[in-house]
Amino acid sequence: MSITKESELTGMIKVSEVVGTTLKLMREYAEVGMSTKELDEYGAAILKKHGAKSAPHETYGFPGYTCISVNEEAAHGIPSEKKILKEGDLINIDVSAELNGFWSDNGGSFVLGKDIHNHQPLVDASKYILQKAISNIRGGVKIADIGLLIETEAKKRGFKVIKNLAGHGVGRSLHEAPEDILNYCVKTNRERFIKNTTVAIETFISTKSTVAVELNDGWTLVGNKGGCVTQHEQTILITDGTPVILTEANELWN
């Protein structure tokens, strides 16, 4: 969305703080032996306490309040009592919500407990690449150039990017223009980032796959060639200089 007045910025700051805090607290709450359903219900309670509504639950009828994807799941994992977290699991939590007519989105992947499956290099790459991508965004920069940066940085580290998942505009709804802030360069895309707009920037870095495919449950996405995928996401306000990270309460880079 385009921020045209102080009240709009205040609204985006408030909802972004709620989703950022929820993500941080869920990450800290996760433990071995817990079901993803229990973790989701913990997140739902935090959103409710702040008067926020889960975006996937409200908008799309998603069977959960947050998306929790484990190991080979790339995104949109459904919280379940049957899915029990184990030592060394690669977990992704994606939290988006609406508060007072404003929407914000953030997410992050992390390793639970000891890194017995060597997922940490993928997690670290994704976090670093998101940070570098955001630091290069300002009004007038081509969206395709940020996609090129993300893919180039992933390749440098021996990883790939998922090409059919993308960042997006956010603010008055969960998904707004620009709808495809991709993790690779589409040379024909001449669209540029616009000053004073809010967007969700996300990295989708993978070990083997380049396309996410949907499972029979109608929600969960996995890589087309297997392997693992990490996602990190921040909602930002674009300026003439360094963007303002509205969801910084998630402490993704701490």
Short mmCIF file of C-alpha atoms in Angstrom, two decimals, residues 31-221:
data_model
loop_
_atom_site.label_atom_id
_atom_site.label_comp_id
_atom_site.label_asym_id
_atom_site.label_seq_id
_atom_site.Cartn_x
_atom_site.Cartn_y
_atom_site.Cartn_z
CA GLU A 31 10.35 -27.45 21.64
CA VAL A 32 11.04 -31.11 20.95
CA GLY A 33 7.94 -33.28 21.54
CA MET A 34 5.46 -30.46 20.86
CA SER A 35 2.87 -30.78 18.09
CA THR A 36 2.67 -28.08 15.42
CA LYS A 37 -1.00 -27.69 16.43
CA GLU A 38 0.03 -26.71 19.96
CA LEU A 39 2.56 -24.24 18.58
CA ASP A 40 -0.10 -22.78 16.27
CA GLU A 41 -2.61 -22.39 19.12
CA TYR A 42 0.04 -20.55 21.14
CA GLY A 43 0.51 -18.11 18.23
CA ALA A 44 -3.26 -17.74 17.79
CA ALA A 45 -3.60 -16.75 21.46
CA ILE A 46 -0.97 -14.01 21.05
CA LEU A 47 -2.73 -12.58 17.99
CA LYS A 48 -6.08 -12.66 19.80
CA LYS A 49 -4.62 -10.92 22.87
CA HIS A 50 -3.59 -8.02 20.62
CA GLY A 51 -6.96 -7.93 18.83
CA ALA A 52 -5.41 -9.12 15.54
CA LYS A 53 -6.96 -11.66 13.17
CA SER A 54 -4.95 -14.39 11.44
CA ALA A 55 -4.66 -13.46 7.75
CA PRO A 56 -4.58 -16.98 6.23
CA HIS A 57 -7.42 -18.15 8.50
CA GLU A 58 -9.61 -15.10 7.77
CA THR A 59 -8.78 -14.56 4.11
CA TYR A 60 -8.34 -18.03 2.68
CA GLY A 61 -9.99 -20.34 5.23
CA PHE A 62 -6.61 -21.89 6.00
CA PRO A 63 -6.95 -24.73 8.57
CA GLY A 64 -4.71 -23.02 11.13
CA TYR A 65 -3.80 -19.56 12.39
CA THR A 66 -0.17 -19.61 11.27
CA CYS A 67 1.64 -21.66 8.62
CA ILE A 68 4.12 -24.12 10.17
CA SER A 69 6.22 -26.06 7.67
CA VAL A 70 8.62 -28.79 8.80
CA ASN A 71 11.67 -30.26 7.02
CA GLU A 72 10.78 -31.03 3.36
CA GLU A 73 7.71 -28.74 3.49
CA ALA A 74 8.48 -25.48 1.70
CA ALA A 75 5.48 -23.38 2.78
CA HIS A 76 1.83 -23.38 3.91
CA GLY A 77 2.27 -26.36 6.26
CA ILE A 78 -0.97 -27.15 8.13
CA PRO A 79 -0.66 -27.28 11.93
CA SER A 80 -1.49 -30.79 13.15
CA GLU A 81 -1.72 -32.76 16.41
CA LYS A 82 -0.02 -35.63 14.55
CA LYS A 83 3.03 -33.61 13.54
CA ILE A 84 5.46 -33.79 16.48
CA LEU A 85 8.60 -31.66 16.49
CA LYS A 86 11.92 -33.48 16.74
CA GLU A 87 15.52 -32.56 17.52
CA GLY A 88 17.20 -31.00 14.49
CA ASP A 89 13.96 -30.32 12.59
CA LEU A 90 14.00 -27.48 10.06
CA ILE A 91 10.94 -25.42 10.98
CA ASN A 92 9.39 -22.48 9.18
CA ILE A 93 6.77 -20.29 10.85
CA ASP A 94 4.90 -17.72 8.76
CA VAL A 95 2.70 -15.23 10.64
CA SER A 96 0.45 -12.71 8.92
CA ALA A 97 -2.47 -10.82 10.41
CA GLU A 98 -4.95 -7.96 10.16
CA LEU A 99 -5.43 -5.28 12.82
CA ASN A 100 -7.70 -2.24 12.44
CA GLY A 101 -7.82 -2.64 8.65
CA PHE A 102 -4.05 -3.01 8.20
CA TRP A 103 -2.20 -6.20 7.23
CA SER A 104 1.39 -7.33 7.76
CA ASP A 105 3.36 -10.49 7.02
CA ASN A 106 6.59 -12.08 8.25
CA GLY A 107 8.22 -15.48 8.53
CA GLY A 108 11.38 -17.33 9.38
CA SER A 109 13.05 -20.73 9.26
CA PHE A 110 15.17 -22.12 12.10
CA VAL A 111 16.67 -25.36 13.37
CA LEU A 112 15.10 -26.82 16.51
CA GLY A 113 17.74 -27.79 19.07
CA LYS A 114 20.97 -29.32 17.80
CA ASP A 115 21.68 -29.07 14.05
CA ILE A 116 22.09 -32.84 13.57
CA HIS A 117 20.99 -32.69 9.88
CA ASN A 118 23.20 -29.71 8.89
CA HIS A 119 20.32 -27.38 8.01
CA GLN A 120 21.98 -24.31 9.54
CA PRO A 121 24.02 -23.27 6.45
CA LEU A 122 20.76 -23.05 4.45
CA VAL A 123 19.09 -21.05 7.23
CA ASP A 124 22.06 -18.69 7.51
CA ALA A 125 22.18 -18.16 3.74
CA SER A 126 18.48 -17.30 3.59
CA LYS A 127 18.73 -14.81 6.47
CA TYR A 128 21.83 -13.15 5.03
CA ILE A 129 20.36 -12.92 1.53
CA LEU A 130 17.14 -11.34 2.82
CA GLN A 131 19.14 -8.78 4.76
CA LYS A 132 21.28 -7.95 1.72
CA ALA A 133 18.24 -7.75 -0.59
CA ILE A 134 16.38 -5.38 1.73
CA SER A 135 19.43 -3.15 2.21
CA ASN A 136 19.51 -2.64 -1.58
CA ILE A 137 15.83 -1.69 -1.94
CA ARG A 138 14.80 1.94 -2.28
CA GLY A 139 12.39 3.95 -4.39
CA GLY A 140 13.22 3.57 -8.11
CA VAL A 141 15.14 0.28 -7.86
CA LYS A 142 14.00 -2.39 -10.34
CA ILE A 143 12.22 -5.36 -8.76
CA ALA A 144 14.04 -7.62 -11.24
CA ASP A 145 17.42 -6.38 -9.97
CA ILE A 146 16.59 -7.53 -6.43
CA GLY A 147 15.53 -10.90 -7.86
CA LEU A 148 18.90 -11.16 -9.60
CA LEU A 149 20.71 -10.30 -6.35
CA ILE A 150 18.82 -13.02 -4.42
CA GLU A 151 19.49 -15.73 -7.00
CA THR A 152 23.15 -14.73 -7.44
CA GLU A 153 23.79 -14.82 -3.70
CA ALA A 154 22.06 -18.22 -3.40
CA LYS A 155 24.15 -19.69 -6.24
CA LYS A 156 27.36 -18.38 -4.63
CA ARG A 157 26.59 -20.59 -1.64
CA GLY A 158 25.65 -23.66 -3.69
CA PHE A 159 21.89 -23.19 -3.28
CA LYS A 160 18.93 -22.59 -5.59
CA VAL A 161 15.80 -20.40 -5.36
CA ILE A 162 12.13 -21.34 -5.59
CA LYS A 163 10.84 -19.54 -8.67
CA ASN A 164 7.08 -19.72 -8.16
CA LEU A 165 6.91 -18.23 -4.66
CA ALA A 166 7.38 -14.50 -4.19
CA GLY A 167 7.25 -11.46 -1.99
CA HIS A 168 4.39 -9.02 -2.51
CA GLY A 169 2.79 -5.72 -1.64
CA VAL A 170 0.94 -5.68 1.68
CA GLY A 171 -1.06 -3.18 3.72
CA ARG A 172 -4.77 -2.90 3.03
CA SER A 173 -4.90 -6.62 2.24
CA LEU A 174 -2.50 -9.55 2.55
CA HIS A 175 -1.48 -9.57 -1.12
CA GLU A 176 -1.37 -6.37 -3.16
CA ALA A 177 0.62 -4.96 -6.07
CA PRO A 178 3.43 -5.54 -6.75
CA GLU A 179 2.36 -9.19 -6.63
CA ASP A 180 5.56 -10.88 -7.85
CA ILE A 181 8.69 -9.81 -6.02
CA LEU A 182 10.47 -12.91 -7.27
CA ASN A 183 13.73 -14.55 -6.10
CA TYR A 184 15.20 -14.43 -9.60
CA CYS A 185 15.46 -11.95 -12.46
CA VAL A 186 12.68 -11.61 -15.03
CA LYS A 187 14.33 -9.33 -17.58
CA THR A 188 11.01 -8.25 -19.10
CA ASN A 189 9.78 -6.94 -15.73
CA ARG A 190 10.38 -3.20 -15.77
CA GLU A 191 8.48 -2.56 -12.53
CA ARG A 192 10.27 -0.55 -9.85
CA PHE A 193 9.90 -0.22 -6.11
CA ILE A 194 7.97 2.91 -5.14
CA LYS A 195 8.89 5.21 -2.27
CA ASN A 196 6.46 5.28 0.69
CA THR A 197 4.89 1.90 -0.12
CA THR A 198 4.84 -1.19 2.10
CA VAL A 199 5.91 -4.59 0.77
CA ALA A 200 6.73 -8.02 2.15
CA ILE A 201 10.14 -9.22 0.93
CA GLU A 202 10.77 -12.99 1.22
CA THR A 203 13.61 -15.31 0.34
CA PHE A 204 12.92 -18.91 -0.71
CA ILE A 205 16.31 -20.64 -0.75
CA SER A 206 16.55 -24.37 -1.50
CA THR A 207 19.00 -27.25 -1.64
CA LYS A 208 17.60 -29.09 -4.70
CA SER A 209 14.29 -27.70 -5.99
CA THR A 210 13.35 -24.68 -8.08
CA VAL A 211 9.54 -25.05 -8.08
CA ALA A 212 7.10 -25.52 -5.19
CA VAL A 213 4.30 -28.03 -5.81
CA GLU A 214 1.10 -28.52 -3.82
CA LEU A 215 0.31 -31.71 -1.92
CA ASN A 216 -3.09 -33.42 -1.92
CA ASP A 217 -4.19 -31.51 1.19
CA GLY A 218 -4.62 -28.45 -1.04
CA TRP A 219 -2.24 -26.29 1.00
CA THR A 220 1.18 -27.72 1.81
CA LEU A 221 3.94 -26.94 -0.69
#
